[in-house]
PDB file of C-alpha atoms in Angstrom:
ATOM      1  CA  MET Z 248      52.411 -83.366 -72.174  1.00  0.00           C
ATOM      2  CA  ALA Z 249      51.518 -85.300 -69.070  1.00  0.00           C
ATOM      3  CA  ARG Z 250      48.017 -84.559 -67.850  1.00  0.00           C
ATOM      4  CA  THR Z 251      48.318 -83.921 -64.158  1.00  0.00           C
ATOM      5  CA  ARG Z 252      45.438 -85.029 -61.994  1.00  0.00           C
ATOM      6  CA  GLY Z 253      44.685 -83.643 -58.583  1.00  0.00           C
ATOM      7  CA  ARG Z 254      46.416 -80.748 -56.875  1.00  0.00           C
ATOM      8  CA  ASP Z 255      49.964 -80.508 -55.600  1.00  0.00           C
ATOM      9  CA  SER Z 256      51.154 -78.511 -52.616  1.00  0.00           C
ATOM     10  CA  LEU Z 257      52.106 -74.906 -53.299  1.00  0.00           C
ATOM     11  CA  GLY Z 258      55.091 -75.155 -50.995  1.00  0.00           C
ATOM     12  CA  PRO Z 259      58.500 -73.644 -51.799  1.00  0.00           C
ATOM     13  CA  ALA Z 260      60.182 -74.520 -55.069  1.00  0.00           C
ATOM     14  CA  LYS Z 261      62.702 -77.343 -54.851  1.00  0.00           C
ATOM     15  CA  LYS Z 262      66.211 -76.275 -53.940  1.00  0.00           C
ATOM     16  CA  GLY Z 263      68.064 -75.156 -57.030  1.00  0.00           C
ATOM     17  CA  GLY Z 264      64.864 -75.317 -59.053  1.00  0.00           C
ATOM     18  CA  ARG Z 265      62.709 -72.646 -60.575  1.00  0.00           C
ATOM     19  CA  ARG Z 266      59.077 -72.249 -59.634  1.00  0.00           C
ATOM     20  CA  ARG Z 267      56.536 -72.765 -62.401  1.00  0.00           C
ATOM     21  CA  ARG Z 268      53.224 -70.941 -62.621  1.00  0.00           C
ATOM     22  CA  VAL Z 269      50.336 -73.410 -62.543  1.00  0.00           C
ATOM     23  CA  VAL Z 270      47.370 -73.046 -64.895  1.00  0.00           C
ATOM     24  CA  HIS Z 271      44.326 -75.232 -64.289  1.00  0.00           C
ATOM     25  CA  VAL Z 272      41.903 -75.647 -67.193  1.00  0.00           C
ATOM     26  CA  PHE Z 273      38.506 -77.312 -67.178  1.00  0.00           C
ATOM     27  CA  THR Z 274      37.643 -78.500 -70.692  1.00  0.00           C
ATOM     28  CA  GLU Z 275      34.197 -79.318 -72.016  1.00  0.00           C
ATOM     29  CA  GLY Z 276      35.630 -81.909 -74.377  1.00  0.00           C
ATOM     30  CA  ARG Z 277      37.243 -85.039 -73.041  1.00  0.00           C
ATOM     31  CA  VAL Z 278      39.523 -85.399 -76.101  1.00  0.00           C
ATOM     32  CA  THR Z 279      39.655 -82.441 -78.491  1.00  0.00           C
ATOM     33  CA  GLU Z 280      40.790 -79.599 -76.244  1.00  0.00           C
ATOM     34  CA  PRO Z 281      43.251 -81.687 -74.179  1.00  0.00           C
ATOM     35  CA  ASP Z 282      44.774 -83.067 -77.402  1.00  0.00           C
ATOM     36  CA  TYR Z 283      45.156 -79.553 -78.799  1.00  0.00           C
ATOM     37  CA  ILE Z 284      46.700 -78.209 -75.585  1.00  0.00           C
ATOM     38  CA  SER Z 285      49.160 -81.094 -75.497  1.00  0.00           C
ATOM     39  CA  ILE Z 286      50.256 -80.558 -79.106  1.00  0.00           C
ATOM     40  CA  VAL Z 287      50.712 -76.816 -78.660  1.00  0.00           C
ATOM     41  CA  ARG Z 288      52.590 -77.240 -75.429  1.00  0.00           C
ATOM     42  CA  ASP Z 289      54.972 -79.809 -76.911  1.00  0.00           C
ATOM     43  CA  ARG Z 290      55.557 -77.757 -80.041  1.00  0.00           C
ATOM     44  CA  ALA Z 291      56.119 -74.403 -78.325  1.00  0.00           C
ATOM     45  CA  GLY Z 292      58.409 -75.834 -75.651  1.00  0.00           C
ATOM     46  CA  VAL Z 293      57.568 -73.047 -73.216  1.00  0.00           C
ATOM     47  CA  ALA Z 294      59.150 -73.119 -69.763  1.00  0.00           C
ATOM     48  CA  GLY Z 295      57.796 -71.643 -66.560  1.00  0.00           C
ATOM     49  CA  VAL Z 296      54.137 -72.674 -66.955  1.00  0.00           C
ATOM     50  CA  GLU Z 297      52.568 -75.978 -65.953  1.00  0.00           C
ATOM     51  CA  VAL Z 298      49.174 -76.657 -67.548  1.00  0.00           C
ATOM     52  CA  ARG Z 299      46.922 -79.089 -65.719  1.00  0.00           C
ATOM     53  CA  ILE Z 300      43.695 -80.486 -67.154  1.00  0.00           C
ATOM     54  CA  ALA Z 301      41.622 -80.111 -64.011  1.00  0.00           C
ATOM     55  CA  ASN Z 302      38.741 -82.398 -65.001  1.00  0.00           C
ATOM     56  CA  SER Z 303      40.491 -85.117 -67.010  1.00  0.00           C
ATOM     57  CA  SER Z 304      38.450 -87.901 -65.415  1.00  0.00           C
ATOM     58  CA  ALA Z 305      35.118 -86.074 -65.110  1.00  0.00           C
ATOM     59  CA  PRO Z 306      32.023 -87.791 -66.585  1.00  0.00           C
ATOM     60  CA  GLY Z 307      29.944 -86.171 -69.298  1.00  0.00           C
ATOM     61  CA  SER Z 308      27.342 -84.986 -66.800  1.00  0.00           C
ATOM     62  CA  GLN Z 309      29.964 -82.727 -65.228  1.00  0.00           C
ATOM     63  CA  ARG Z 310      31.156 -81.227 -68.508  1.00  0.00           C
ATOM     64  CA  LYS Z 311      28.299 -78.820 -69.176  1.00  0.00           C
ATOM     65  CA  PRO Z 312      29.504 -75.176 -69.108  1.00  0.00           C
ATOM     66  CA  ILE Z 313      27.699 -74.259 -65.891  1.00  0.00           C
ATOM     67  CA  LYS Z 314      29.129 -77.340 -64.135  1.00  0.00           C
ATOM     68  CA  LEU Z 315      32.635 -76.546 -65.378  1.00  0.00           C
ATOM     69  CA  VAL Z 316      32.399 -73.001 -64.076  1.00  0.00           C
ATOM     70  CA  GLU Z 317      31.026 -74.048 -60.694  1.00  0.00           C
ATOM     71  CA  ALA Z 318      33.942 -76.445 -60.207  1.00  0.00           C
ATOM     72  CA  ALA Z 319      36.432 -73.877 -61.523  1.00  0.00           C
ATOM     73  CA  VAL Z 320      35.225 -71.167 -59.144  1.00  0.00           C
ATOM     74  CA  ARG Z 321      35.590 -73.540 -56.195  1.00  0.00           C
ATOM     75  CA  LEU Z 322      39.109 -74.469 -57.269  1.00  0.00           C
ATOM     76  CA  MET Z 323      40.019 -70.804 -57.787  1.00  0.00           C
ATOM     77  CA  ARG Z 324      38.949 -70.003 -54.228  1.00  0.00           C
ATOM     78  CA  GLU Z 325      40.983 -72.918 -52.857  1.00  0.00           C
ATOM     79  CA  GLU Z 326      44.081 -72.093 -54.893  1.00  0.00           C
ATOM     80  CA  THR Z 327      43.974 -68.400 -53.985  1.00  0.00           C
ATOM     81  CA  ARG Z 328      43.563 -69.198 -50.309  1.00  0.00           C
ATOM     82  CA  GLU Z 329      46.475 -71.651 -50.419  1.00  0.00           C
ATOM     83  CA  ALA Z 330      48.698 -69.222 -52.341  1.00  0.00           C
ATOM     84  CA  LYS Z 331      48.104 -66.525 -49.730  1.00  0.00           C
ATOM     85  CA  ARG Z 332      48.693 -68.942 -46.871  1.00  0.00           C
ATOM     86  CA  SER Z 333      51.975 -70.084 -48.438  1.00  0.00           C
ATOM     87  CA  GLY Z 334      53.205 -66.539 -49.006  1.00  0.00           C
ATOM     88  CA  LEU Z 335      53.570 -67.214 -52.715  1.00  0.00           C
ATOM     89  CA  GLU Z 336      54.574 -64.251 -54.886  1.00  0.00           C
ATOM     90  CA  LYS Z 337      51.503 -63.048 -56.746  1.00  0.00           C
ATOM     91  CA  LYS Z 338      53.118 -63.543 -60.144  1.00  0.00           C
ATOM     92  CA  TYR Z 339      53.192 -67.292 -59.357  1.00  0.00           C
ATOM     93  CA  TRP Z 340      49.614 -67.582 -58.143  1.00  0.00           C
ATOM     94  CA  PRO Z 341      47.723 -70.344 -59.950  1.00  0.00           C
ATOM     95  CA  THR Z 342      45.070 -69.329 -62.449  1.00  0.00           C
ATOM     96  CA  VAL Z 343      41.945 -71.215 -63.455  1.00  0.00           C
ATOM     97  CA  TRP Z 344      40.352 -71.339 -66.907  1.00  0.00           C
ATOM     98  CA  CYS Z 345      37.325 -72.957 -68.489  1.00  0.00           C
ATOM     99  CA  MET Z 346      37.201 -73.914 -72.150  1.00  0.00           C
ATOM    100  CA  PHE Z 347      33.731 -74.552 -73.542  1.00  0.00           C
ATOM    101  CA  ASP Z 348      31.470 -74.048 -76.556  1.00  0.00           C
ATOM    102  CA  ARG Z 349      28.110 -72.490 -77.243  1.00  0.00           C
ATOM    103  CA  ASP Z 350      26.657 -75.542 -78.981  1.00  0.00           C
ATOM    104  CA  GLU Z 351      23.071 -75.872 -77.738  1.00  0.00           C
ATOM    105  CA  HIS Z 352      23.888 -75.547 -74.064  1.00  0.00           C
ATOM    106  CA  GLU Z 353      21.551 -73.815 -71.670  1.00  0.00           C
ATOM    107  CA  SER Z 354      22.739 -71.305 -69.051  1.00  0.00           C
ATOM    108  CA  ILE Z 355      25.662 -70.036 -71.154  1.00  0.00           C
ATOM    109  CA  ASP Z 356      25.138 -66.434 -70.075  1.00  0.00           C
ATOM    110  CA  ALA Z 357      24.855 -67.521 -66.439  1.00  0.00           C
ATOM    111  CA  ALA Z 358      28.064 -69.553 -66.751  1.00  0.00           C
ATOM    112  CA  LEU Z 359      29.965 -66.617 -68.261  1.00  0.00           C
ATOM    113  CA  LYS Z 360      28.688 -64.286 -65.548  1.00  0.00           C
ATOM    114  CA  GLN Z 361      29.586 -66.685 -62.756  1.00  0.00           C
ATOM    115  CA  ALA Z 362      33.078 -67.107 -64.224  1.00  0.00           C
ATOM    116  CA  ARG Z 363      33.644 -63.338 -64.320  1.00  0.00           C
ATOM    117  CA  GLU Z 364      32.490 -62.953 -60.741  1.00  0.00           C
ATOM    118  CA  GLY Z 365      34.661 -65.878 -59.596  1.00  0.00           C
ATOM    119  CA  ASP Z 366      37.837 -64.608 -61.299  1.00  0.00           C
ATOM    120  CA  VAL Z 367      37.862 -67.577 -63.680  1.00  0.00           C
ATOM    121  CA  ARG Z 368      38.920 -66.936 -67.272  1.00  0.00           C
ATOM    122  CA  VAL Z 369      36.964 -68.465 -70.163  1.00  0.00           C
ATOM    123  CA  ALA Z 370      38.049 -69.540 -73.639  1.00  0.00           C
ATOM    124  CA  PHE Z 371      34.724 -69.574 -75.464  1.00  0.00           C
ATOM    125  CA  SER Z 372      33.873 -70.706 -78.991  1.00  0.00           C
ATOM    126  CA  HIS Z 373      30.633 -70.343 -80.949  1.00  0.00           C
ATOM    127  CA  PRO Z 374      29.360 -72.715 -82.148  1.00  0.00           C
ATOM    128  CA  CYS Z 375      32.305 -74.930 -81.115  1.00  0.00           C
ATOM    129  CA  PHE Z 376      36.066 -75.367 -80.804  1.00  0.00           C
ATOM    130  CA  GLU Z 377      36.288 -76.483 -84.435  1.00  0.00           C
ATOM    131  CA  VAL Z 378      36.012 -72.806 -85.438  1.00  0.00           C
ATOM    132  CA  TRP Z 379      39.422 -72.219 -83.868  1.00  0.00           C
ATOM    133  CA  ARG Z 380      40.841 -75.284 -85.611  1.00  0.00           C
ATOM    134  CA  LEU Z 381      39.445 -74.041 -88.928  1.00  0.00           C
ATOM    135  CA  LEU Z 382      41.060 -70.617 -88.528  1.00  0.00           C
ATOM    136  CA  HIS Z 383      44.469 -72.284 -88.720  1.00  0.00           C
ATOM    137  CA  HIS Z 384      43.676 -73.077 -92.353  1.00  0.00           C
ATOM    138  CA  LYS Z 385      41.519 -70.256 -93.709  1.00  0.00           C
ATOM    139  CA  PRO Z 386      39.406 -67.211 -92.817  1.00  0.00           C
ATOM    140  CA  VAL Z 387      35.898 -67.770 -91.525  1.00  0.00           C
ATOM    141  CA  THR Z 388      33.021 -65.660 -92.770  1.00  0.00           C
ATOM    142  CA  GLY Z 389      29.263 -65.902 -92.498  1.00  0.00           C
ATOM    143  CA  THR Z 390      27.470 -67.838 -89.789  1.00  0.00           C
ATOM    144  CA  PHE Z 391      27.216 -71.494 -88.847  1.00  0.00           C
ATOM    145  CA  GLY Z 392      23.700 -71.110 -87.523  1.00  0.00           C
ATOM    146  CA  GLY Z 393      24.889 -72.519 -84.224  1.00  0.00           C
ATOM    147  CA  VAL Z 394      25.581 -75.912 -85.829  1.00  0.00           C
ATOM    148  CA  CYS Z 395      28.993 -77.343 -84.949  1.00  0.00           C
ATOM    149  CA  GLY Z 396      28.797 -79.878 -87.764  1.00  0.00           C
ATOM    150  CA  GLN Z 397      28.946 -77.079 -90.304  1.00  0.00           C
ATOM    151  CA  ALA Z 398      32.223 -75.852 -88.831  1.00  0.00           C
ATOM    152  CA  SER Z 399      33.674 -79.358 -88.687  1.00  0.00           C
ATOM    153  CA  ALA Z 400      32.715 -80.025 -92.311  1.00  0.00           C
ATOM    154  CA  ARG Z 401      34.854 -77.096 -93.473  1.00  0.00           C
ATOM    155  CA  LEU Z 402      38.039 -78.521 -91.995  1.00  0.00           C
ATOM    156  CA  PRO Z 403      40.276 -79.540 -94.928  1.00  0.00           C
ATOM    157  CA  PHE Z 404      40.888 -82.985 -93.428  1.00  0.00           C
ATOM    158  CA  ALA Z 405      37.266 -83.632 -92.409  1.00  0.00           C
ATOM    159  CA  LYS Z 406      36.565 -86.301 -95.040  1.00  0.00           C
ATOM    160  CA  ASP Z 407      39.716 -88.268 -94.267  1.00  0.00           C
ATOM    161  CA  ALA Z 408      39.700 -88.077 -90.463  1.00  0.00           C
ATOM    162  CA  ALA Z 409      38.718 -91.289 -88.677  1.00  0.00           C
ATOM    163  CA  ASN Z 410      37.490 -89.227 -85.741  1.00  0.00           C
ATOM    164  CA  ILE Z 411      37.221 -85.465 -86.221  1.00  0.00           C
ATOM    165  CA  LYS Z 412      37.296 -84.918 -82.449  1.00  0.00           C
ATOM    166  CA  ILE Z 413      40.855 -86.258 -82.204  1.00  0.00           C
ATOM    167  CA  VAL Z 414      43.387 -83.513 -82.923  1.00  0.00           C
ATOM    168  CA  LEU Z 415      46.557 -84.622 -84.719  1.00  0.00           C
ATOM    169  CA  PRO Z 416      49.777 -82.552 -84.929  1.00  0.00           C
ATOM    170  CA  GLU Z 417      49.683 -82.468 -88.732  1.00  0.00           C
ATOM    171  CA  GLN Z 418      46.236 -80.838 -88.581  1.00  0.00           C
ATOM    172  CA  ILE Z 419      47.813 -77.746 -87.015  1.00  0.00           C
ATOM    173  CA  PRO Z 420      50.260 -76.346 -89.602  1.00  0.00           C
ATOM    174  CA  ALA Z 421      53.598 -75.262 -88.158  1.00  0.00           C
ATOM    175  CA  GLY Z 422      53.783 -71.489 -87.792  1.00  0.00           C
ATOM    176  CA  SER Z 423      50.024 -71.082 -88.206  1.00  0.00           C
ATOM    177  CA  TYR Z 424      49.202 -69.469 -84.853  1.00  0.00           C
ATOM    178  CA  ALA Z 425      49.791 -65.835 -85.794  1.00  0.00           C
ATOM    179  CA  GLU Z 426      47.551 -66.055 -88.858  1.00  0.00           C
ATOM    180  CA  ALA Z 427      44.865 -67.993 -86.960  1.00  0.00           C
ATOM    181  CA  ARG Z 428      44.820 -65.325 -84.262  1.00  0.00           C
ATOM    182  CA  LYS Z 429      44.625 -62.535 -86.829  1.00  0.00           C
ATOM    183  CA  ARG Z 430      41.727 -64.250 -88.574  1.00  0.00           C
ATOM    184  CA  ALA Z 431      39.937 -64.791 -85.248  1.00  0.00           C
ATOM    185  CA  VAL Z 432      40.221 -61.131 -84.276  1.00  0.00           C
ATOM    186  CA  ARG Z 433      38.909 -60.100 -87.688  1.00  0.00           C
ATOM    187  CA  MET Z 434      36.040 -62.598 -87.448  1.00  0.00           C
ATOM    188  CA  ASN Z 435      35.129 -61.513 -83.918  1.00  0.00           C
ATOM    189  CA  SER Z 436      35.134 -57.809 -84.867  1.00  0.00           C
ATOM    190  CA  VAL Z 437      32.029 -58.334 -87.008  1.00  0.00           C
ATOM    191  CA  HIS Z 438      29.994 -58.518 -83.796  1.00  0.00           C
ATOM    192  CA  GLY Z 439      29.242 -55.318 -81.937  1.00  0.00           C
ATOM    193  CA  ASP Z 440      30.236 -54.981 -78.294  1.00  0.00           C
ATOM    194  CA  HIS Z 441      26.556 -54.893 -77.367  1.00  0.00           C
ATOM    195  CA  VAL Z 442      26.029 -58.441 -78.669  1.00  0.00           C
ATOM    196  CA  PRO Z 443      26.284 -61.074 -75.885  1.00  0.00           C
ATOM    197  CA  LEU Z 444      28.961 -63.733 -76.411  1.00  0.00           C
ATOM    198  CA  SER Z 445      26.239 -66.367 -76.473  1.00  0.00           C
ATOM    199  CA  LEU Z 446      24.856 -64.777 -79.666  1.00  0.00           C
ATOM    200  CA  ARG Z 447      28.115 -64.160 -81.524  1.00  0.00           C
ATOM    201  CA  ASP Z 448      28.214 -66.720 -84.327  1.00  0.00           C
ATOM    202  CA  PRO Z 449      30.990 -67.361 -85.209  1.00  0.00           C
ATOM    203  CA  TYR Z 450      33.324 -66.416 -82.362  1.00  0.00           C
ATOM    204  CA  THR Z 451      36.352 -67.731 -80.487  1.00  0.00           C
ATOM    205  CA  ASN Z 452      38.890 -66.338 -78.046  1.00  0.00           C
ATOM    206  CA  VAL Z 453      40.953 -69.499 -77.549  1.00  0.00           C
ATOM    207  CA  PHE Z 454      43.987 -67.371 -78.378  1.00  0.00           C
ATOM    208  CA  ASP Z 455      43.522 -65.614 -75.019  1.00  0.00           C
ATOM    209  CA  PHE Z 456      44.106 -68.920 -73.259  1.00  0.00           C
ATOM    210  CA  ILE Z 457      47.157 -69.629 -75.410  1.00  0.00           C
ATOM    211  CA  GLU Z 458      48.749 -66.278 -74.650  1.00  0.00           C
ATOM    212  CA  ASP Z 459      47.471 -65.296 -71.190  1.00  0.00           C
ATOM    213  CA  GLY Z 460      47.128 -68.814 -69.828  1.00  0.00           C
ATOM    214  CA  MET Z 461      49.928 -70.838 -71.394  1.00  0.00           C
ATOM    215  CA  GLY Z 462      52.249 -67.919 -72.102  1.00  0.00           C
ATOM    216  CA  ILE Z 463      52.683 -68.941 -75.743  1.00  0.00           C
ATOM    217  CA  THR Z 464      52.792 -66.438 -78.603  1.00  0.00           C
ATOM    218  CA  SER Z 465      53.705 -68.670 -81.538  1.00  0.00           C
ATOM    219  CA  TYR Z 466      53.715 -72.304 -82.620  1.00  0.00           C
TER     220      TYR Z 466
END
């Protein structure tokens, strides 16, 4: 998948062409999440949705959750304003997502609140994205104590991977999405609704981005 940088005009679709819904996603990771998105997109072969990594060239200082959300909210305002100005059908309006982890970040609750208020969707993992990767291989029980390294260590390929942050196609078994989603829902259900997302360990809703954002239901 080509990683589109910048923003294109929301003008009319090309003659004889079909308009694609644009999904912008700000990722905390510079490598892991974009790699995963690319693999899933290529494997699923979905048409009608264009996924753009909105912060592909952003430095590390701009990849903290609160910074991601601030940038995402600004982009959401701009995209909504442009969509209205262009008379775009609402079903084609661009959407904006953020994908970030709990890790040891400060201001997580503030970032989640700001995203809700700014109409930005969030794919959140606690302690980190590796929980979602792990669910493609086996159920997750217990807690990681907020330590991402504990989640990474459970990945079946952890000892052989040159760089655990790089996602390879063979690390995501074909046909594994449905089971990973089912395991995630079961894992998440252990936490009561009264527990803030920032305290739910382990937790992930990356599947919401896959389905609601990318429009993919299997891979």
